[in-house]
Every structure is written in structure tokens, then in C-alpha cells.
Amino acid sequence: SDAMLAVYPPSGARFQAHVDNTAGDGRRLTLLAYLNDDGWVEANGGALRVFPPGSAPVDILPLGGRAALFLADEMKHEVLPTYRPRYSCNVWYYDRQERDRALAQAKATGRIGGGPDDGNISLEEQAAAQSFLKKLLGKDAEGHGGGSAAELPVLVSAAARLSQGAAKVVAQVVGAPPAAGPSDIAAILSGMTAET
């Protein structure tokens, strides 16, 4: 299993709708445990929205002490914009055989999932997307990044230079369609302001 602590700032931070395991990486179950203090209300946002197959979406408020458990390779979900600091612990439980196959494939090919033409994303593309998103969403040790008004043109230019695979990862975070390319990401960022 792997665990991650997630902190969402109260600035409308969200996480685009996705399925955790679409590449056969071994994740079988997702467990979310909320660590927020008392008094969370709907107006605070930050609900987990799950999309059960054949049913209407369900919103789950991140009340302190509440947990959500779902199949990591089936349940589409997202975090709605949050307007209060939101804390959770995310744990993924793995199918050992699928995980071992995915790790062996990553070592041999640098990719997890189908062949190179199947739209999967290389480890290098994932790293490039992560680096770009850190610049977009956070600040480095010198205080640069975070999408300030002065830095948006630089980020737009960097987005236009992303590989197709890296753009696919970034698209999930900025709310672009899954097939969005580098120029689409750049266009979305061009329309943003530092407050967006």
C-alpha cells in the first residue's frame, strides 16, 4: 500500500474528475480518511464527488473522521472546489501481482500500460508534468511560481512546450478535456488570471 497526505488551500483548489488506476499499476482500493476539524458545512466546498456507474453523482462532505472506500480501477471521482483548508489521508491498497507486472514493465520500457501507441505516458512525461504543475500551483524556495500575474506568460510558454503525454497529465488538473494537447493547455492558461 501507499499513503499520501493531501492539503487543499482555501482558494477554490480542486482535483479534476479521474479514475485512480487506468494503467494497470496495481492499485485496487482507494481509502480516503478526512482529517478536518469540526464544523465543515456544504458552503466550505471540498466535497468528494463520486460517479457510481448507472447512478447519479454523489457528493460526500469531508467531515473530520469520515472515510470513503472505493475500487481504484473503477470509480470515477473528483474533489470539488474548496474554500476552507481541507486535509485528508489517501491510502491505496495494491494487487501484488498487477503491481509487480507494472513495475517490471516500467523498468523494461519506461511506461506502464499498453504499447507506445496506446496513449500511455512515459515516466519522463509524468516527471515533466509534475515539474510544470509545481510551478503552476506552488512556489519554489525562492518564492517563484504559483501562477502570479507576472509569471502567467512564462507558464503559458512552458505549457506550449510540453510533450503530448505531459499535457495529458496537466489537462486532468486544469480542467481541460482528456485529449487536450500542449497548445490547448497554453490557451487555457492564457485565459486565466492570477485569481482564477
Short mmCIF file of C-alpha atoms in Angstrom, two decimals:
data_model
loop_
_atom_site.label_atom_id
_atom_site.label_comp_id
_atom_site.label_asym_id
_atom_site.label_seq_id
_atom_site.Cartn_x
_atom_site.Cartn_y
_atom_site.Cartn_z
CA SER A 1 0.00 0.00 0.00
CA ASP A 2 0.96 3.64 -0.46
CA ALA A 3 -0.25 6.63 1.53
CA MET A 4 -0.38 10.36 0.80
CA LEU A 5 -1.42 13.35 2.87
CA ALA A 6 -3.39 15.87 0.83
CA VAL A 7 -3.80 19.53 1.75
CA TYR A 8 -6.08 21.77 -0.31
CA PRO A 9 -5.76 25.52 0.28
CA PRO A 10 -8.98 27.54 0.67
CA SER A 11 -8.61 29.18 -2.75
CA GLY A 12 -11.05 27.07 -4.75
CA ALA A 13 -8.47 24.28 -5.06
CA ARG A 14 -9.91 21.14 -6.63
CA PHE A 15 -8.94 17.90 -8.33
CA GLN A 16 -10.27 17.08 -11.78
CA ALA A 17 -12.51 14.01 -12.27
CA HIS A 18 -10.44 10.85 -12.79
CA VAL A 19 -10.08 7.14 -12.05
CA ASP A 20 -7.03 6.37 -9.90
CA ASN A 21 -5.82 3.28 -11.77
CA THR A 22 -6.34 3.38 -15.52
CA ALA A 23 -2.93 1.98 -16.45
CA GLY A 24 -2.91 -1.33 -14.58
CA ASP A 25 -0.47 -0.04 -11.93
CA GLY A 26 -1.80 -2.38 -9.25
CA ARG A 27 -3.96 -0.03 -7.20
CA ARG A 28 -7.10 -1.94 -6.30
CA LEU A 29 -8.74 0.00 -3.44
CA THR A 30 -8.69 3.70 -2.57
CA LEU A 31 -9.29 4.75 1.04
CA LEU A 32 -9.77 8.41 1.91
CA ALA A 33 -9.82 9.46 5.57
CA TYR A 34 -10.68 13.09 6.34
CA LEU A 35 -8.66 14.97 8.96
CA ASN A 36 -10.63 18.23 9.06
CA ASP A 37 -11.81 19.85 12.27
CA ASP A 38 -15.46 20.04 13.24
CA GLY A 39 -17.92 22.39 11.63
CA TRP A 40 -17.45 21.57 7.93
CA VAL A 41 -20.51 22.76 6.03
CA GLU A 42 -21.55 22.48 2.39
CA ALA A 43 -20.62 26.12 1.74
CA ASN A 44 -16.98 25.22 2.54
CA GLY A 45 -16.93 23.14 -0.66
CA GLY A 46 -14.29 20.42 -0.98
CA ALA A 47 -16.76 17.56 -1.32
CA LEU A 48 -15.64 14.29 -2.84
CA ARG A 49 -17.92 13.67 -5.83
CA VAL A 50 -18.13 10.03 -6.90
CA PHE A 51 -19.77 8.82 -10.10
CA PRO A 52 -21.23 5.36 -9.40
CA PRO A 53 -21.86 3.52 -12.69
CA GLY A 54 -25.52 3.79 -13.68
CA SER A 55 -26.34 6.25 -10.88
CA ALA A 56 -26.35 9.99 -10.30
CA PRO A 57 -23.17 11.53 -8.85
CA VAL A 58 -22.91 11.51 -5.05
CA ASP A 59 -21.24 14.30 -3.05
CA ILE A 60 -19.51 13.37 0.21
CA LEU A 61 -18.55 16.21 2.55
CA PRO A 62 -15.04 15.81 4.02
CA LEU A 63 -16.15 15.73 7.66
CA GLY A 64 -13.39 15.00 10.16
CA GLY A 65 -13.30 11.28 10.95
CA ARG A 66 -15.26 10.30 7.83
CA ALA A 67 -13.79 7.72 5.45
CA ALA A 68 -14.59 6.75 1.88
CA LEU A 69 -13.55 3.46 0.25
CA PHE A 70 -13.94 2.56 -3.43
CA LEU A 71 -12.43 0.48 -6.23
CA ALA A 72 -9.38 2.32 -7.55
CA ASP A 73 -9.70 0.98 -11.09
CA GLU A 74 -13.44 1.64 -11.50
CA MET A 75 -14.75 4.63 -9.55
CA LYS A 76 -14.53 8.00 -11.28
CA HIS A 77 -14.27 10.76 -8.68
CA GLU A 78 -13.22 14.36 -8.16
CA VAL A 79 -12.71 16.93 -5.41
CA LEU A 80 -14.95 19.96 -5.82
CA PRO A 81 -13.53 23.47 -5.23
CA THR A 82 -12.73 24.03 -1.57
CA TYR A 83 -12.95 27.32 0.31
CA ARG A 84 -11.57 26.17 3.66
CA PRO A 85 -8.29 24.29 4.34
CA ARG A 86 -9.04 20.63 3.55
CA TYR A 87 -6.98 17.71 4.87
CA SER A 88 -7.10 14.03 4.03
CA CYS A 89 -5.03 10.88 4.15
CA ASN A 90 -5.27 8.85 0.95
CA VAL A 91 -4.26 5.18 1.00
CA TRP A 92 -4.09 2.85 -1.98
CA TYR A 93 -4.13 -0.92 -1.48
CA TYR A 94 -2.44 -2.92 -4.23
CA ASP A 95 -2.96 -6.19 -6.04
CA ARG A 96 0.58 -7.57 -5.62
CA GLN A 97 0.71 -9.45 -8.95
CA GLU A 98 -0.55 -6.49 -11.00
CA ARG A 99 1.84 -4.15 -9.17
CA ASP A 100 4.83 -6.46 -9.80
CA ARG A 101 3.95 -6.64 -13.52
CA ALA A 102 3.62 -2.85 -13.71
CA LEU A 103 6.98 -2.30 -12.00
CA ALA A 104 8.70 -4.80 -14.29
CA GLN A 105 7.14 -3.13 -17.34
CA ALA A 106 8.19 0.33 -16.14
CA LYS A 107 11.78 -0.84 -15.65
CA ALA A 108 11.88 -2.51 -19.08
CA THR A 109 10.06 0.12 -21.16
CA GLY A 110 9.77 3.30 -19.08
CA ARG A 111 5.97 3.01 -19.39
CA ILE A 112 3.05 1.40 -17.58
CA GLY A 113 0.08 0.19 -19.57
CA GLY A 114 -0.28 -0.72 -23.23
CA GLY A 115 2.18 -0.22 -26.07
CA PRO A 116 3.71 3.12 -27.06
CA ASP A 117 0.80 3.94 -29.37
CA ASP A 118 -1.88 3.33 -26.72
CA GLY A 119 -1.71 6.86 -25.31
CA ASN A 120 0.03 5.88 -22.10
CA ILE A 121 2.50 8.26 -20.53
CA SER A 122 6.21 7.65 -20.00
CA LEU A 123 7.92 8.16 -16.68
CA GLU A 124 9.76 11.14 -18.19
CA GLU A 125 6.47 12.72 -19.30
CA GLN A 126 5.00 12.18 -15.84
CA ALA A 127 8.04 13.88 -14.29
CA ALA A 128 7.78 16.80 -16.75
CA ALA A 129 4.08 17.23 -15.93
CA GLN A 130 4.80 17.12 -12.20
CA SER A 131 7.52 19.76 -12.57
CA PHE A 132 5.21 22.01 -14.59
CA LEU A 133 2.35 21.61 -12.10
CA LYS A 134 4.64 22.50 -9.20
CA LYS A 135 5.46 25.76 -10.99
CA LEU A 136 1.79 26.41 -11.74
CA LEU A 137 0.35 25.52 -8.34
CA GLY A 138 3.10 26.22 -5.81
CA LYS A 139 6.12 28.31 -5.06
CA ASP A 140 9.74 27.17 -5.03
CA ALA A 141 12.28 28.01 -2.30
CA GLU A 142 12.89 31.45 -3.85
CA GLY A 143 9.17 32.27 -3.90
CA HIS A 144 8.76 31.81 -7.68
CA GLY A 145 5.81 30.01 -9.18
CA GLY A 146 2.22 29.79 -8.09
CA GLY A 147 0.81 31.37 -11.23
CA SER A 148 1.18 35.02 -10.24
CA ALA A 149 0.09 37.54 -12.88
CA ALA A 150 3.73 38.25 -13.82
CA GLU A 151 4.52 34.55 -14.19
CA LEU A 152 1.50 33.51 -16.25
CA PRO A 153 3.12 34.38 -19.63
CA VAL A 154 6.13 32.23 -18.68
CA LEU A 155 3.82 29.37 -17.70
CA VAL A 156 1.87 29.72 -20.97
CA SER A 157 5.12 29.43 -22.91
CA ALA A 158 6.20 26.40 -20.85
CA ALA A 159 2.80 24.76 -21.41
CA ALA A 160 3.16 25.12 -25.17
CA ARG A 161 6.46 23.18 -24.96
CA LEU A 162 5.03 20.22 -23.01
CA SER A 163 5.03 16.82 -24.69
CA GLN A 164 1.65 15.33 -25.58
CA GLY A 165 1.88 12.87 -22.68
CA ALA A 166 2.80 15.56 -20.15
CA ALA A 167 -0.05 17.75 -21.46
CA LYS A 168 -2.46 14.84 -20.90
CA VAL A 169 -1.48 14.74 -17.21
CA VAL A 170 -1.71 18.54 -16.83
CA ALA A 171 -5.13 18.51 -18.54
CA GLN A 172 -6.56 16.49 -15.65
CA VAL A 173 -5.60 19.20 -13.18
CA VAL A 174 -6.52 22.35 -15.12
CA GLY A 175 -9.91 21.05 -16.24
CA ALA A 176 -9.06 20.54 -19.92
CA PRO A 177 -10.55 17.71 -21.99
CA PRO A 178 -8.53 14.46 -21.74
CA ALA A 179 -7.37 14.79 -25.37
CA ALA A 180 -6.01 18.31 -24.82
CA GLY A 181 -2.56 18.96 -26.24
CA PRO A 182 0.15 21.44 -25.28
CA SER A 183 -1.43 24.28 -27.29
CA ASP A 184 -4.80 23.65 -25.60
CA ILE A 185 -3.18 23.85 -22.15
CA ALA A 186 -1.39 27.07 -23.17
CA ALA A 187 -4.70 28.56 -24.39
CA ILE A 188 -6.44 27.70 -21.10
CA LEU A 189 -3.64 29.30 -19.09
CA SER A 190 -3.71 32.37 -21.37
CA GLY A 191 -7.32 32.94 -20.32
CA MET A 192 -6.53 32.72 -16.61
CA THR A 193 -5.76 35.49 -14.20
CA ALA A 194 -3.75 35.07 -11.01
CA GLU A 195 -7.06 34.87 -9.13
CA THR A 196 -8.55 32.07 -11.29
#
